[in-house]
Short mmCIF file of C-alpha atoms in Angstrom, two decimals:
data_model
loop_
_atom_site.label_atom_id
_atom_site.label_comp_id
_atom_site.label_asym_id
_atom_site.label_seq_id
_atom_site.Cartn_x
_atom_site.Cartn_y
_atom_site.Cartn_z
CA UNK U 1 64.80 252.99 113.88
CA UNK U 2 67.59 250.76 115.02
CA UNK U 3 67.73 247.06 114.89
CA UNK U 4 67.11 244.81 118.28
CA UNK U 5 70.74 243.55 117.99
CA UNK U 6 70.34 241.02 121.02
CA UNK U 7 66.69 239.87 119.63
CA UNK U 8 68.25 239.58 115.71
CA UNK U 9 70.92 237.30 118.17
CA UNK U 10 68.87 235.63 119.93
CA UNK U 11 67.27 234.37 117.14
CA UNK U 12 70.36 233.54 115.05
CA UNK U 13 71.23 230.95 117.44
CA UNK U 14 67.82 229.56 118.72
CA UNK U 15 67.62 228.77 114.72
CA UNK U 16 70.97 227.20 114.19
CA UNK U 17 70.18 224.87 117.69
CA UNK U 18 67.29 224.07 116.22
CA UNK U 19 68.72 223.30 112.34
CA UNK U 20 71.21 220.92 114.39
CA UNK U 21 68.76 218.92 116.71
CA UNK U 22 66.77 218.14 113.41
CA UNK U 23 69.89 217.28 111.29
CA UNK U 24 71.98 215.59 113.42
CA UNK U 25 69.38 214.30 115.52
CA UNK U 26 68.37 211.96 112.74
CA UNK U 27 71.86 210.70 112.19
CA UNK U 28 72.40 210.42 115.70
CA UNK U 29 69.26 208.14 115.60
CA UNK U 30 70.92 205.79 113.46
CA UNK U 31 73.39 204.80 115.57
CA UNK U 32 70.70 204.62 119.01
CA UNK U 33 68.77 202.20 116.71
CA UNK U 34 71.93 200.20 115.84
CA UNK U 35 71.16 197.79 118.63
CA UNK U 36 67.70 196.45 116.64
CA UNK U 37 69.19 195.72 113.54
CA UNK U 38 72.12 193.06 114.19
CA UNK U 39 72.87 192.10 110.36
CA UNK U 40 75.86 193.43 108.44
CA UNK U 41 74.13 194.03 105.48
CA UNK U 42 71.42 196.62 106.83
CA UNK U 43 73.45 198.70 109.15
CA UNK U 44 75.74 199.74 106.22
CA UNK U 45 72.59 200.50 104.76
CA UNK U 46 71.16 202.29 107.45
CA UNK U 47 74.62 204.07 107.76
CA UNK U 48 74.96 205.19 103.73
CA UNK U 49 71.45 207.08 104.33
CA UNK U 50 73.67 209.80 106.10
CA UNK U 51 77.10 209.11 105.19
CA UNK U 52 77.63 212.08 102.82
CA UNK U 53 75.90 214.58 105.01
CA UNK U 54 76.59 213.86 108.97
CA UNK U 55 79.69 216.06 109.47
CA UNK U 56 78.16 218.72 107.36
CA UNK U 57 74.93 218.21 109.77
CA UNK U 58 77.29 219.18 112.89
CA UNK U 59 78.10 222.77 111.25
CA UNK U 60 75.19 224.11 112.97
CA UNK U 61 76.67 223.39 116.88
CA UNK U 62 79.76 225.34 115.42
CA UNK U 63 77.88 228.14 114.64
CA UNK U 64 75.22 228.11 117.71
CA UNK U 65 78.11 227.75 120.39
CA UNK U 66 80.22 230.29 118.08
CA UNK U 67 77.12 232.74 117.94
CA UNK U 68 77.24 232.66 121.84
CA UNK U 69 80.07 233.85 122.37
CA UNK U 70 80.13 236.25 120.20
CA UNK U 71 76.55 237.96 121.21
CA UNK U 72 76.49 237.07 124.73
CA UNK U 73 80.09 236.45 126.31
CA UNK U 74 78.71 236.51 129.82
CA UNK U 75 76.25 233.71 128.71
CA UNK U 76 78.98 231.87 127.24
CA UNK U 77 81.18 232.09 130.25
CA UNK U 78 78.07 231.45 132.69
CA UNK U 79 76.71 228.04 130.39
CA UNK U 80 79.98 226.65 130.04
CA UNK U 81 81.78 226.88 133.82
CA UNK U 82 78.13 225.28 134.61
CA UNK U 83 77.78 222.62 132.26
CA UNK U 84 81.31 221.71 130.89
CA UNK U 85 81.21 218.35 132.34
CA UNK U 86 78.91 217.01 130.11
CA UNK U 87 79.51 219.00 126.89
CA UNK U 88 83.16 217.77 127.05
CA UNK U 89 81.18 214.35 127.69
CA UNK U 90 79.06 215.34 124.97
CA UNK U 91 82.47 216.52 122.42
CA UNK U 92 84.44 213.64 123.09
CA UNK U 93 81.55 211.25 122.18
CA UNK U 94 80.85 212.78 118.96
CA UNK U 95 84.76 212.57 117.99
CA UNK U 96 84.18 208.76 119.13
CA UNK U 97 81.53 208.15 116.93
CA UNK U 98 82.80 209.98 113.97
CA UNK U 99 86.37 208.05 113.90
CA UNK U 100 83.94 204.62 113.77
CA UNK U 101 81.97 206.24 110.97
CA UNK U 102 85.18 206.32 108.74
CA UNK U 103 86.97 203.39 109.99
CA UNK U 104 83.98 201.12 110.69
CA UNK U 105 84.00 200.59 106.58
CA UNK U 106 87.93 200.24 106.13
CA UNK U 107 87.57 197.37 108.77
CA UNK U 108 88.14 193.68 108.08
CA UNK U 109 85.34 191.76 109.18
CA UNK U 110 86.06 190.55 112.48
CA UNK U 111 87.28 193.92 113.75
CA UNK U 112 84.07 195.54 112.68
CA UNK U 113 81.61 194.87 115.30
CA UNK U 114 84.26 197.27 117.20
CA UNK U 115 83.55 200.47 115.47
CA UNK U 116 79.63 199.10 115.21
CA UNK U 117 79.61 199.48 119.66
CA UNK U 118 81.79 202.24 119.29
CA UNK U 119 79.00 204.38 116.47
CA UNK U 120 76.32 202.92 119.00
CA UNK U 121 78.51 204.13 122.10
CA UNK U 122 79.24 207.25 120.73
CA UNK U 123 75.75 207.83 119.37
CA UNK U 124 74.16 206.81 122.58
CA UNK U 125 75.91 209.14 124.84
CA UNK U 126 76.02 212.25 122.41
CA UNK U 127 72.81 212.36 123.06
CA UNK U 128 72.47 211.92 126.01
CA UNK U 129 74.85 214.21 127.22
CA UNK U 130 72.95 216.49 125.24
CA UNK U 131 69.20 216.00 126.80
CA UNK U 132 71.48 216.14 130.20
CA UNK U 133 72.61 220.05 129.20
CA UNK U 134 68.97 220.82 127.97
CA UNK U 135 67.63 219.88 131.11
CA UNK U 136 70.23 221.45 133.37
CA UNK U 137 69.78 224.46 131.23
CA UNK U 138 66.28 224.78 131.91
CA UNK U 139 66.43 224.01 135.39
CA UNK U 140 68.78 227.22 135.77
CA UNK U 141 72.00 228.08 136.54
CA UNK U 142 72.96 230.45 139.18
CA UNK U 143 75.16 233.53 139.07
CA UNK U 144 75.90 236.27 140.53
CA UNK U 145 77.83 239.22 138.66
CA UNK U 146 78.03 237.72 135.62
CA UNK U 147 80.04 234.70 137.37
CA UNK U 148 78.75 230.87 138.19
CA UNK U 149 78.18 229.94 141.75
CA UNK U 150 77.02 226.41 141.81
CA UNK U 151 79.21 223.65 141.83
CA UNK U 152 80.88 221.10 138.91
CA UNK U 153 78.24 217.92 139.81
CA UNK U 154 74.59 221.02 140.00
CA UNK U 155 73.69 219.54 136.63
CA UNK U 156 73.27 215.91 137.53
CA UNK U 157 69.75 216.18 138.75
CA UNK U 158 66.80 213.69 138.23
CA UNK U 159 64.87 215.90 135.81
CA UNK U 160 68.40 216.39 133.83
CA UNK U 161 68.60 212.71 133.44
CA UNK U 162 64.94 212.44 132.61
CA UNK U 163 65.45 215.12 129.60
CA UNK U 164 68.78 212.82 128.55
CA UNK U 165 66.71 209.70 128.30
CA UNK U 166 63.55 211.56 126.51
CA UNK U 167 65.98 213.24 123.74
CA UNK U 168 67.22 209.69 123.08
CA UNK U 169 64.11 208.42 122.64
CA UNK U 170 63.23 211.76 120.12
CA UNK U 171 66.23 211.06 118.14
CA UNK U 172 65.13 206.96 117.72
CA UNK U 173 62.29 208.18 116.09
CA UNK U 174 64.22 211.14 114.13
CA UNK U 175 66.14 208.09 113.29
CA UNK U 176 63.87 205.37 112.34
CA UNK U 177 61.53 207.98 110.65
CA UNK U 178 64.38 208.99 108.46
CA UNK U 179 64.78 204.99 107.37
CA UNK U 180 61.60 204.64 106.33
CA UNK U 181 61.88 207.04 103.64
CA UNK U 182 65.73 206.24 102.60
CA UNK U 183 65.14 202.74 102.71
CA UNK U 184 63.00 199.79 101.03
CA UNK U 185 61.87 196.29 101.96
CA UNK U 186 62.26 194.62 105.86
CA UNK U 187 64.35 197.32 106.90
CA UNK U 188 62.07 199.81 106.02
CA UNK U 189 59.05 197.22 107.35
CA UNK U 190 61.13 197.14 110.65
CA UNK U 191 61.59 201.13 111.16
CA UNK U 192 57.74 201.54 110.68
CA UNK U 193 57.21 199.06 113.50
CA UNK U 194 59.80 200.88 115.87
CA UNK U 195 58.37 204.17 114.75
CA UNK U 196 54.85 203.40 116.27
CA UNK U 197 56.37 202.18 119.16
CA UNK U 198 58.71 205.20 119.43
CA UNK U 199 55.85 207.84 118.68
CA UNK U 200 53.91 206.37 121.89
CA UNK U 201 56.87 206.56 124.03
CA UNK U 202 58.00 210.30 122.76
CA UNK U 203 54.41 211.49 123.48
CA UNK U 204 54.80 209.99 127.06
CA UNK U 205 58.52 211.64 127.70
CA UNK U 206 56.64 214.83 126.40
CA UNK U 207 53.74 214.64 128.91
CA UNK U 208 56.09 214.16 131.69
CA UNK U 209 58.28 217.32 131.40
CA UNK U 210 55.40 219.21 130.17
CA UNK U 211 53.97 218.19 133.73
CA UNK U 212 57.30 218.60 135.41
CA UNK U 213 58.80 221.91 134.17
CA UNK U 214 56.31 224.17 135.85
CA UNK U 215 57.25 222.87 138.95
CA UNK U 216 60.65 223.70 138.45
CA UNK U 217 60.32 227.26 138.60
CA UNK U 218 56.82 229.42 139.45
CA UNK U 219 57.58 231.58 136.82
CA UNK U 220 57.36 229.07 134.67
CA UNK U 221 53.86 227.91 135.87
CA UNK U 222 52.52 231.01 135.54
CA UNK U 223 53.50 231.76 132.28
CA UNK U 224 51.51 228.06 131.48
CA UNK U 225 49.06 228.03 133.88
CA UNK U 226 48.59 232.19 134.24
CA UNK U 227 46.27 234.54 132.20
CA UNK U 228 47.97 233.69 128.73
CA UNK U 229 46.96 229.98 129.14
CA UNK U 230 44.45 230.57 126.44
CA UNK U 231 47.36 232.04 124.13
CA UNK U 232 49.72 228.93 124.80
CA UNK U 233 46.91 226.09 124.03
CA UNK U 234 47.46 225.87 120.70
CA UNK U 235 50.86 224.32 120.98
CA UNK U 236 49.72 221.05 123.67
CA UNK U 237 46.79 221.02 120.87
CA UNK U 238 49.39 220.63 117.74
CA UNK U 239 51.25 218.09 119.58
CA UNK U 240 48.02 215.97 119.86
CA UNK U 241 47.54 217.05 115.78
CA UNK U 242 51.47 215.80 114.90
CA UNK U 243 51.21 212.84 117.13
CA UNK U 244 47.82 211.60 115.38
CA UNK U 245 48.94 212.74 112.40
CA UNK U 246 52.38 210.39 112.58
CA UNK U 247 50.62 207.18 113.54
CA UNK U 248 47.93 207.46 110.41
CA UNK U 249 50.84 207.97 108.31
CA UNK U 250 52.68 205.14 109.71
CA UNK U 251 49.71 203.43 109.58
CA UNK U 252 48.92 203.89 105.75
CA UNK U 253 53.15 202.89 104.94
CA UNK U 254 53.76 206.98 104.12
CA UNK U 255 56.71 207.66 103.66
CA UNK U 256 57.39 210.82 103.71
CA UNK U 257 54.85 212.43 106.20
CA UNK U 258 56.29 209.72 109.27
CA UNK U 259 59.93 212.26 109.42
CA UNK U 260 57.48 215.03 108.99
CA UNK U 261 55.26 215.04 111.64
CA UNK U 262 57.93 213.94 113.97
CA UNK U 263 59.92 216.98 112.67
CA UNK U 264 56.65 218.89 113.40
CA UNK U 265 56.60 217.22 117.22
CA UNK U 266 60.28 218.06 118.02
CA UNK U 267 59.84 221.61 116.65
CA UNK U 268 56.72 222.33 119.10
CA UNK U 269 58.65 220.42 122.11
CA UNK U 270 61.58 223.12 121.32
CA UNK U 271 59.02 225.76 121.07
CA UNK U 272 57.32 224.88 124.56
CA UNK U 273 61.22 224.87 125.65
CA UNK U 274 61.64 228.44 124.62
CA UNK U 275 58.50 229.91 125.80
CA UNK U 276 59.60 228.26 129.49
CA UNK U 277 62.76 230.34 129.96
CA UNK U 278 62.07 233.31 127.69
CA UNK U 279 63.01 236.19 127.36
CA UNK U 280 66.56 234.77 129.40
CA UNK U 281 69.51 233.46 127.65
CA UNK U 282 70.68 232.41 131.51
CA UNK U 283 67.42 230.85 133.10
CA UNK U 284 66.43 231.68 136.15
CA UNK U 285 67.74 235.94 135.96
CA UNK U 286 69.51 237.23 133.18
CA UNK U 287 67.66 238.14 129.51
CA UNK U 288 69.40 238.35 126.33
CA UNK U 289 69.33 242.34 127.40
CA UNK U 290 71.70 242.32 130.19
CA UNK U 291 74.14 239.26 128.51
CA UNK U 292 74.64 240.75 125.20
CA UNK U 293 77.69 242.18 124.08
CA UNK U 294 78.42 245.56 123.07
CA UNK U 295 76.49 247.16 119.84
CA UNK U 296 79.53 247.28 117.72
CA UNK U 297 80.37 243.94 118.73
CA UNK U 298 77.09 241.95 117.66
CA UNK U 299 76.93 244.56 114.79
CA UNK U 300 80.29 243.31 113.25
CA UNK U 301 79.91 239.78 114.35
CA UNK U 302 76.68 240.09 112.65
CA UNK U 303 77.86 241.04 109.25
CA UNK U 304 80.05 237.52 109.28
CA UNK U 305 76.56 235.91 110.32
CA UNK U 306 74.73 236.91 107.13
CA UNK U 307 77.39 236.08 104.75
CA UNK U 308 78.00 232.77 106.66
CA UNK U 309 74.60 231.56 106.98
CA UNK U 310 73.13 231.65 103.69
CA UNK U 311 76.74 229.68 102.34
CA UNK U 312 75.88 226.90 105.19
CA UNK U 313 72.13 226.87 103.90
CA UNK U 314 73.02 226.70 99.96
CA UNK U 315 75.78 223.86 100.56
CA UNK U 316 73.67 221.78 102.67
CA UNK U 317 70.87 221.85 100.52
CA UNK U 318 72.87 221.08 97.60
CA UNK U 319 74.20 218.55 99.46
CA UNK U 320 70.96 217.05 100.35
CA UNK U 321 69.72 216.83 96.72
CA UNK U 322 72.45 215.27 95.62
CA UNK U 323 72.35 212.37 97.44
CA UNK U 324 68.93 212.38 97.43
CA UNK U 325 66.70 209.03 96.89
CA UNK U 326 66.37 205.60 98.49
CA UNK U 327 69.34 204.27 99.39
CA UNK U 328 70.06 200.49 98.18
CA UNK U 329 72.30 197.52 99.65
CA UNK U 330 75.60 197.74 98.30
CA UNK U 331 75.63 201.38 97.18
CA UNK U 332 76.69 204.51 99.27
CA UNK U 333 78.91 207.02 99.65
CA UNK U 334 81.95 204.78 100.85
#
């Protein structure tokens, strides 16, 4: 029997998009929640908890934009003339914000609220830019043989800048979650109260383009709203569970199940995602089938994949362990 090359692809890179919205969604966080916590003294805290491991976090865009192009070089070509306005947007405020990670703790003191707007700036519209792509993404991009034919502004579209606002608001509580368990006393106090707060507004964002994506596309309501309704239930149902489930343990000062459960919320919001646009790589027309790359081309690229991966996974844990443990005021990595 031979192997689904394009399916063993496809779900290569849905995992590493995934492994980088959860780890450098969190440290994206940290900056968004900047803004709340104006003394010196906790944001170096707040910025020690992911210090050692934020570039290392940012391995798995390399390898999901990488993966792309190798599988699916019409896909490639066909996202990026569509949406290369705001991944360069995207790029160059990442770059921002990691030259004021480094030089925000080499500053003197009155040069450092600088590189504190510039890890907020940079944070702020990273993120953004990225809900803006999701959104445009799912919205779909059209093409005819293989090439785009919309224009350089098609992404900027209400329900674009919706999804940009709501993945801010899911990294703030990737972000404040993460606090509470790397951090101790009225910091920590002060990320459970945001948390709450955050929780309510993420479950809102999600009920919104849960509501709105069907509309989008009636393909897309039917596979919701059609005869497998019954089969897709469980996931609205688990988002109720997760949500619940984060406000008890936010309630009760956990501190460990809070990042859980809001793990457990963005993983079924990606899932929902999926099962939207599914089985295309190019929403509205074209499957991972008719993108993918010849046989012997995924099949080589796919030998680098499974060395690659596991060395990514093994460093990154180790990593992670490491510098594991509640982080204190005037330790860190720096």
């Amino acid at each position: 029997m031979e192997a689904n090359l394009p399916l063993i692809w496809a779900g290569i890179i849905l995992f590493g998009i995934m492994m980088y919205i959860i780890m450098d969604g969190f440290d994206l966080g940290i900056g968004i929640l900047y803004p709340f916590f104006s003394d010196r003294h906790d944001r170096d805290v707040m910025m020690n908890t992911v210090a050692p491991v934020w570039d290392g976090n940012e391995t798995w865009l390399v390898l999901g934009g990488a993966g792309l192009l190798a599988a699916f070089p019409q896909a490639y070509s066909i996202i990026l003339s569509a949406l290369y306005l705001p991944l360069i947007f995207m790029l160059m405020a990442l770059i921002f914000r990691g030259v004021a990670f480094e030089f925000r703790f080499k500053a003197r003191d009155h040069e450092r609220h600088f590189w504190d707007k510039a890890f907020i700036g940079g944070s702020m519209a990273a993120t953004f830019f990225q809900g803006v792509t999701l959104g445009a993404y799912i919205r779909g991009i059209p093409a005819v043989n293989g090439v785009y034919t919309g224009g350089a502004l098609d992404w900027l579209t209400p329900f674009s800048l919706f999804t940009g606002v709501g993945l801010l608001a899911t990294y703030a509580l990737l972000g404040s979650t993460w606090l509470v368990m790397k951090t101790s006393g009225e910091l920590q106090a002060t990320c459970y109260r945001l948390s709450r707060v955050l929780g309510l507004v993420l479950l809102a964002i999600i009920a919104v383009i849960s509501l709105w994506t069907p509309f989008i596309d009636s393909r897309i309501a039917s596979r919701w709203f059609g005869p497998d309704m019954w089969m897709l239930l469980p996931i609205p149902l688990l988002v109720l569970f997760c949500f619940y489930q984060l406000q008890r343990a936010l309630a009760r000062k956990a501190e460990v199940w809070p990042f859980v459960f809001t793990l457990g919320l963005v993983f079924l919001g990606y899932v929902g995602l999926g099962i939207s646009v599914w089985p295309n790589i190019v929403p509205p027309d074209i499957s991972i089938q008719a993108a993918s790359a010849p046989p012997q081309s995924q099949g080589f690229a796919l030998v680098g994949a499974v060395i690659i991966i596991p060395i990514i996974l093994i460093y990154t844990a180790w990593g992670y362990y490491v510098f594991r443990g509640k982080v204190q005021a005037g330790e860190g990595y720096h």
